[in-house]
Amino acid sequence: MSKQVDEKKEKIHELLSIYEIYSLDNRNYNNVIWQFPTALLAANGLVIKEIVNQPPFIIIVLPIINFAFIHAIFKLSRHQKSIIFALQKTEKEIKEKYPIYDKCIPDFKKYTKNILNISSTNIICWTLLSINILFFLFEAIRITKIIP
């Protein structure tokens, strides 16, 4: 009997350790994903301020560079989503094997309205990409002298 109790304690300790690792990883990704777009926009503002009077073929380099950074944000968001799925699997296992902990695990979907089901990370990524595409197109049009 004591051996079963010890094994059960060891298993929950293992699950909680895994959960802790995933939670920390998720927080780290979250910090980067929320700070990165702000830094990118601020850097773009500073660069544009300095090169605004330069020829369009120089300015068009900025949205090209931005595509690489935006790609990195998309990639980070996919990695974070994988971590979230792993967290959810761990939560499910904890709930199934140790129902006493069921009340300790937050259920965000239960209290979420439909509009909040849209991932904020996806909104940020797609908004940055859309703005960058418009910026690129505007500068490309200026290069062809359609817009002065």
Coordinates of N, CA and C in Angstrom, one line a residue:
M1 N 0.8 -1.2 0.0 CA 0.0 0.0 0.0 C 0.9 1.3 0.0
S2 N 1.9 1.3 0.8 CA 2.8 2.4 0.9 C 3.5 2.7 -0.4
K3 N 3.8 1.6 -1.1 CA 4.5 1.7 -2.4 C 3.6 2.4 -3.4
Q4 N 2.3 2.1 -3.4 CA 1.3 2.7 -4.3 C 1.2 4.2 -4.0
V5 N 1.1 4.5 -2.8 CA 1.0 5.9 -2.4 C 2.3 6.7 -2.8
D6 N 3.4 6.1 -2.6 CA 4.7 6.7 -3.0 C 4.7 6.9 -4.6
E7 N 4.3 5.9 -5.3 CA 4.2 6.0 -6.8 C 3.3 7.1 -7.2
K8 N 2.1 7.2 -6.5 CA 1.2 8.2 -6.9 C 1.7 9.6 -6.6
K9 N 2.4 9.8 -5.5 CA 3.0 11.0 -5.1 C 4.1 11.4 -6.1
E10 N 4.9 10.4 -6.5 CA 6.0 10.6 -7.5 C 5.4 11.0 -8.8
K11 N 4.3 10.4 -9.2 CA 3.6 10.7 -10.5 C 3.1 12.2 -10.5
I12 N 2.4 12.6 -9.4 CA 1.9 13.9 -9.4 C 3.0 14.9 -9.3
H13 N 4.1 14.6 -8.6 CA 5.2 15.5 -8.6 C 5.8 15.7 -10.0
E14 N 5.9 14.6 -10.7 CA 6.4 14.6 -12.1 C 5.5 15.5 -12.9
L15 N 4.2 15.3 -12.9 CA 3.3 16.0 -13.7 C 3.3 17.5 -13.3
L16 N 3.4 17.8 -12.1 CA 3.5 19.2 -11.6 C 4.8 19.9 -12.1
S17 N 5.9 19.1 -12.1 CA 7.2 19.6 -12.5 C 7.1 19.9 -14.0
I18 N 6.5 19.0 -14.8 CA 6.3 19.3 -16.2 C 5.5 20.5 -16.5
Y19 N 4.4 20.6 -15.7 CA 3.5 21.7 -15.8 C 4.2 23.0 -15.5
E20 N 5.0 23.0 -14.5 CA 5.8 24.2 -14.1 C 6.7 24.6 -15.3
I21 N 7.4 23.7 -15.9 CA 8.3 24.0 -17.0 C 7.5 24.6 -18.1
Y22 N 6.4 24.0 -18.5 CA 5.6 24.5 -19.6 C 5.1 25.9 -19.3
S23 N 4.6 26.1 -18.1 CA 4.1 27.4 -17.7 C 5.2 28.5 -17.8
L24 N 6.4 28.2 -17.3 CA 7.5 29.1 -17.4 C 7.8 29.4 -18.9
D25 N 7.9 28.4 -19.7 CA 8.2 28.6 -21.1 C 7.1 29.5 -21.7
N26 N 5.8 29.2 -21.4 CA 4.7 30.0 -21.9 C 4.9 31.5 -21.5
R27 N 5.2 31.7 -20.3 CA 5.4 33.1 -19.8 C 6.5 33.8 -20.6
N28 N 7.6 33.1 -20.8 CA 8.8 33.6 -21.5 C 8.4 34.0 -22.9
Y29 N 7.7 33.1 -23.6 CA 7.2 33.4 -25.0 C 6.3 34.5 -25.0
N30 N 5.4 34.6 -24.0 CA 4.4 35.6 -23.9 C 5.1 37.0 -23.8
N31 N 6.1 37.1 -23.0 CA 6.8 38.4 -22.8 C 7.4 38.8 -24.2
V32 N 8.0 37.9 -24.9 CA 8.6 38.3 -26.1 C 7.6 38.7 -27.2
I33 N 6.5 37.9 -27.2 CA 5.5 38.1 -28.2 C 4.8 39.4 -28.0
W34 N 4.6 39.9 -26.8 CA 4.0 41.2 -26.5 C 4.9 42.3 -26.6
Q35 N 6.2 42.1 -26.3 CA 7.1 43.3 -26.3 C 7.7 43.5 -27.7
F36 N 7.9 42.4 -28.5 CA 8.5 42.5 -29.8 C 7.8 43.4 -30.8
P37 N 6.5 43.3 -30.9 CA 5.8 44.2 -31.8 C 5.9 45.7 -31.5
T38 N 5.9 46.0 -30.2 CA 6.1 47.3 -29.7 C 7.5 47.9 -30.1
A39 N 8.5 47.0 -29.8 CA 9.8 47.4 -30.2 C 10.0 47.6 -31.7
L40 N 9.4 46.7 -32.5 CA 9.5 46.8 -33.9 C 8.8 48.1 -34.4
L41 N 7.6 48.4 -33.9 CA 7.0 49.6 -34.3 C 7.7 50.9 -33.9
A42 N 8.3 50.9 -32.7 CA 9.1 52.0 -32.2 C 10.3 52.2 -33.1
A43 N 11.0 51.1 -33.4 CA 12.2 51.1 -34.2 C 11.9 51.6 -35.6
N44 N 10.8 51.2 -36.2 CA 10.3 51.7 -37.5 C 10.1 53.1 -37.5
G45 N 9.4 53.6 -36.4 CA 9.2 55.0 -36.3 C 10.4 55.9 -36.3
L46 N 11.4 55.4 -35.5 CA 12.7 56.1 -35.4 C 13.4 56.1 -36.8
V47 N 13.4 55.0 -37.4 CA 14.1 54.8 -38.7 C 13.4 55.7 -39.8
I48 N 12.1 55.6 -39.8 CA 11.4 56.4 -40.8 C 11.6 57.9 -40.6
K49 N 11.6 58.3 -39.3 CA 11.9 59.7 -39.0 C 13.3 60.2 -39.6
E50 N 14.2 59.3 -39.5 CA 15.6 59.6 -40.0 C 15.7 59.5 -41.5
I51 N 15.0 58.6 -42.2 CA 15.2 58.4 -43.6 C 14.0 58.9 -44.5
V52 N 13.0 59.6 -43.9 CA 11.8 60.0 -44.6 C 12.1 60.8 -45.9
N53 N 13.2 61.6 -45.9 CA 13.4 62.4 -47.1 C 14.4 61.6 -48.1
Q54 N 14.7 60.4 -47.8 CA 15.5 59.6 -48.7 C 14.7 59.1 -49.9
P55 N 15.4 58.7 -50.9 CA 14.7 58.1 -52.1 C 13.9 56.9 -51.7
P56 N 12.8 56.6 -52.3 CA 12.0 55.4 -52.0 C 12.7 54.1 -52.1
F57 N 13.7 54.0 -53.0 CA 14.4 52.7 -53.1 C 15.2 52.4 -51.8
I58 N 15.5 53.5 -51.0 CA 16.2 53.3 -49.8 C 15.2 52.9 -48.7
I59 N 14.1 53.6 -48.7 CA 13.1 53.4 -47.7 C 12.4 52.0 -47.8
I60 N 12.4 51.5 -49.0 CA 11.7 50.2 -49.3 C 12.5 49.0 -48.6
V61 N 13.7 49.2 -48.2 CA 14.5 48.2 -47.5 C 13.9 47.9 -46.2
L62 N 13.3 48.9 -45.5 CA 12.7 48.8 -44.2 C 11.6 47.7 -44.2
P63 N 10.6 47.8 -45.0 CA 9.6 46.7 -45.0 C 10.1 45.4 -45.4
I64 N 11.2 45.3 -46.2 CA 11.8 44.0 -46.5 C 12.4 43.4 -45.3
I65 N 13.1 44.2 -44.5 CA 13.7 43.8 -43.3 C 12.6 43.4 -42.3
N66 N 11.6 44.2 -42.2 CA 10.4 43.9 -41.3 C 9.8 42.5 -41.6
F67 N 9.8 42.1 -42.8 CA 9.2 40.8 -43.1 C 9.9 39.7 -42.4
A68 N 11.2 39.8 -42.2 CA 12.0 38.8 -41.5 C 11.6 38.8 -40.0
F69 N 11.5 40.0 -39.4 CA 11.1 40.1 -38.0 C 9.7 39.6 -37.8
I70 N 8.8 39.9 -38.7 CA 7.4 39.5 -38.6 C 7.3 38.0 -38.7
H71 N 8.1 37.4 -39.6 CA 8.2 35.9 -39.7 C 8.6 35.3 -38.4
A72 N 9.6 36.0 -37.7 CA 10.0 35.5 -36.4 C 8.9 35.5 -35.4
I73 N 8.1 36.5 -35.4 CA 6.9 36.6 -34.5 C 5.9 35.5 -34.8
F74 N 5.6 35.3 -36.1 CA 4.7 34.2 -36.4 C 5.3 32.8 -35.9
K75 N 6.6 32.6 -36.1 CA 7.2 31.4 -35.7 C 7.2 31.3 -34.2
L76 N 7.5 32.3 -33.4 CA 7.4 32.3 -32.0 C 5.9 32.0 -31.5
S77 N 5.0 32.5 -32.2 CA 3.6 32.3 -31.8 C 3.2 30.8 -32.1
R78 N 3.7 30.2 -33.1 CA 3.5 28.8 -33.4 C 4.1 27.9 -32.3
H79 N 5.3 28.3 -31.9 CA 6.0 27.6 -30.8 C 5.3 27.7 -29.5
Q80 N 4.8 28.9 -29.2 CA 4.0 29.1 -28.0 C 2.7 28.3 -28.0
K81 N 2.1 28.2 -29.2 CA 0.9 27.4 -29.3 C 1.2 25.9 -29.0
S82 N 2.3 25.4 -29.4 CA 2.7 24.1 -29.1 C 2.9 23.9 -27.6
I83 N 3.5 24.9 -27.0 CA 3.6 24.8 -25.5 C 2.3 24.8 -24.8
I84 N 1.3 25.7 -25.3 CA 0.0 25.7 -24.7 C -0.7 24.4 -24.9
F85 N -0.6 23.7 -26.0 CA -1.2 22.4 -26.2 C -0.6 21.4 -25.2
A86 N 0.7 21.5 -25.0 CA 1.4 20.6 -24.1 C 0.9 20.8 -22.7
L87 N 0.7 22.1 -22.3 CA 0.1 22.5 -21.0 C -1.3 21.9 -20.9
Q88 N -2.1 22.0 -21.9 CA -3.5 21.5 -21.9 C -3.5 20.0 -21.7
K89 N -2.6 19.3 -22.3 CA -2.5 17.9 -22.2 C -2.1 17.5 -20.8
T90 N -1.2 18.2 -20.2 CA -0.7 18.0 -18.8 C -1.9 18.3 -17.9
E91 N -2.6 19.4 -18.1 CA -3.8 19.7 -17.3 C -4.8 18.6 -17.3
K92 N -5.0 18.1 -18.5 CA -6.0 17.0 -18.7 C -5.6 15.8 -17.9
E93 N -4.4 15.4 -17.9 CA -3.9 14.3 -17.2 C -4.0 14.5 -15.7
I94 N -3.7 15.7 -15.2 CA -3.8 16.0 -13.8 C -5.2 15.9 -13.4
K95 N -6.1 16.5 -14.2 CA -7.6 16.4 -13.8 C -8.1 15.0 -13.8
E96 N -7.7 14.2 -14.8 CA -8.2 12.8 -14.8 C -7.7 11.9 -13.7
K97 N -6.4 12.0 -13.4 CA -5.8 11.1 -12.5 C -5.8 11.6 -11.0
Y98 N -6.0 13.0 -10.9 CA -6.0 13.6 -9.6 C -7.2 14.6 -9.5
P99 N -8.4 14.1 -9.5 CA -9.6 15.1 -9.5 C -9.6 16.1 -8.5
I100 N -8.9 15.9 -7.4 CA -8.8 16.9 -6.3 C -8.2 18.2 -6.8
Y101 N -7.3 18.1 -7.8 CA -6.7 19.3 -8.4 C -7.5 20.0 -9.5
D102 N -8.6 19.4 -9.8 CA -9.4 20.0 -10.9 C -9.8 21.4 -10.7
K103 N -10.1 21.8 -9.4 CA -10.6 23.2 -9.1 C -9.4 24.1 -9.1
C104 N -8.2 23.6 -9.1 CA -7.0 24.5 -9.1 C -6.6 25.0 -10.4
I105 N -7.0 24.3 -11.5 CA -6.6 24.6 -12.8 C -7.7 25.5 -13.5
P106 N -7.3 26.7 -13.9 CA -8.3 27.7 -14.4 C -8.8 27.2 -15.8
D107 N -10.1 27.5 -16.0 CA -10.8 27.1 -17.2 C -11.2 28.4 -17.9
F108 N -10.3 28.9 -18.7 CA -10.5 30.2 -19.4 C -11.6 30.1 -20.4
K109 N -11.7 29.0 -21.1 CA -12.7 28.9 -22.2 C -14.1 29.0 -21.6
K110 N -14.3 28.6 -20.4 CA -15.6 28.6 -19.8 C -16.2 30.0 -19.7
Y111 N -15.4 31.0 -19.5 CA -15.8 32.4 -19.3 C -15.5 33.3 -20.5
T112 N -15.1 32.8 -21.6 CA -14.7 33.6 -22.7 C -15.9 33.8 -23.7
K113 N -16.0 35.0 -24.1 CA -17.0 35.3 -25.1 C -16.4 35.0 -26.5
N114 N -17.3 34.9 -27.5 CA -16.9 34.5 -28.8 C -15.7 35.3 -29.4
I115 N -15.8 36.7 -29.2 CA -14.8 37.5 -29.8 C -13.4 37.3 -29.1
L116 N -13.4 36.8 -27.9 CA -12.2 36.6 -27.2 C -11.6 35.2 -27.6
N117 N -12.3 34.4 -28.3 CA -11.8 33.2 -28.8 C -10.7 33.4 -29.9
I118 N -10.7 34.6 -30.4 CA -9.7 34.9 -31.4 C -8.3 35.1 -30.7
S119 N -7.3 34.5 -31.1 CA -6.0 34.6 -30.5 C -5.5 36.1 -30.7
S120 N -5.1 36.7 -29.5 CA -4.5 38.0 -29.6 C -3.2 38.0 -30.4
T121 N -2.4 36.9 -30.2 CA -1.2 36.8 -30.9 C -1.4 36.8 -32.4
N122 N -2.4 36.1 -32.8 CA -2.7 36.1 -34.3 C -3.1 37.4 -34.8
I123 N -3.9 38.2 -34.0 CA -4.3 39.5 -34.4 C -3.1 40.4 -34.5
I124 N -2.2 40.3 -33.5 CA -1.0 41.1 -33.6 C -0.1 40.8 -34.8
C125 N 0.1 39.5 -35.0 CA 0.9 39.0 -36.2 C 0.3 39.5 -37.5
W126 N -1.0 39.2 -37.7 CA -1.6 39.6 -39.0 C -1.7 41.1 -39.2
T127 N -1.9 41.8 -38.1 CA -2.0 43.3 -38.2 C -0.6 43.8 -38.6
L128 N 0.5 43.4 -38.0 CA 1.8 43.8 -38.3 C 2.1 43.4 -39.8
L129 N 1.8 42.2 -40.2 CA 2.0 41.8 -41.6 C 1.2 42.7 -42.6
S130 N 0.0 42.9 -42.3 CA -0.9 43.8 -43.2 C -0.3 45.2 -43.3
I131 N 0.1 45.8 -42.2 CA 0.6 47.1 -42.2 C 1.9 47.1 -43.0
N132 N 2.7 46.1 -42.8 CA 4.0 46.0 -43.5 C 3.8 45.9 -45.0
I133 N 2.8 45.1 -45.4 CA 2.5 44.9 -46.8 C 2.1 46.2 -47.4
L134 N 1.2 47.0 -46.7 CA 0.8 48.3 -47.2 C 2.0 49.2 -47.3
F135 N 2.9 49.2 -46.3 CA 4.1 50.1 -46.3 C 4.9 49.7 -47.6
F136 N 5.1 48.4 -47.8 CA 5.9 47.9 -48.9 C 5.3 48.4 -50.2
L137 N 4.0 48.2 -50.4 CA 3.3 48.6 -51.6 C 3.4 50.1 -51.8
F138 N 3.2 50.8 -50.8 CA 3.3 52.3 -50.9 C 4.6 52.7 -51.4
E139 N 5.7 52.2 -50.8 CA 7.1 52.5 -51.3 C 7.3 52.0 -52.7
A140 N 6.8 50.8 -53.0 CA 7.0 50.3 -54.3 C 6.4 51.2 -55.4
I141 N 5.2 51.7 -55.0 CA 4.5 52.6 -56.0 C 5.2 53.9 -56.1
R142 N 5.8 54.4 -55.0 CA 6.6 55.6 -55.0 C 7.8 55.4 -55.9
I143 N 8.4 54.2 -55.9 CA 9.6 53.9 -56.7 C 9.2 54.1 -58.2
T144 N 8.1 53.6 -58.5 CA 7.6 53.6 -59.9 C 7.1 55.0 -60.3
K145 N 7.1 56.0 -59.3 CA 6.7 57.4 -59.5 C 5.2 57.5 -59.8
I146 N 4.4 56.5 -59.5 CA 3.0 56.7 -59.6 C 2.4 57.7 -58.6
I147 N 3.0 57.6 -57.4 CA 2.7 58.6 -56.3 C 4.0 59.4 -56.1
P148 N 3.8 60.7 -56.1 CA 5.0 61.6 -55.8 C 5.5 61.5 -54.4

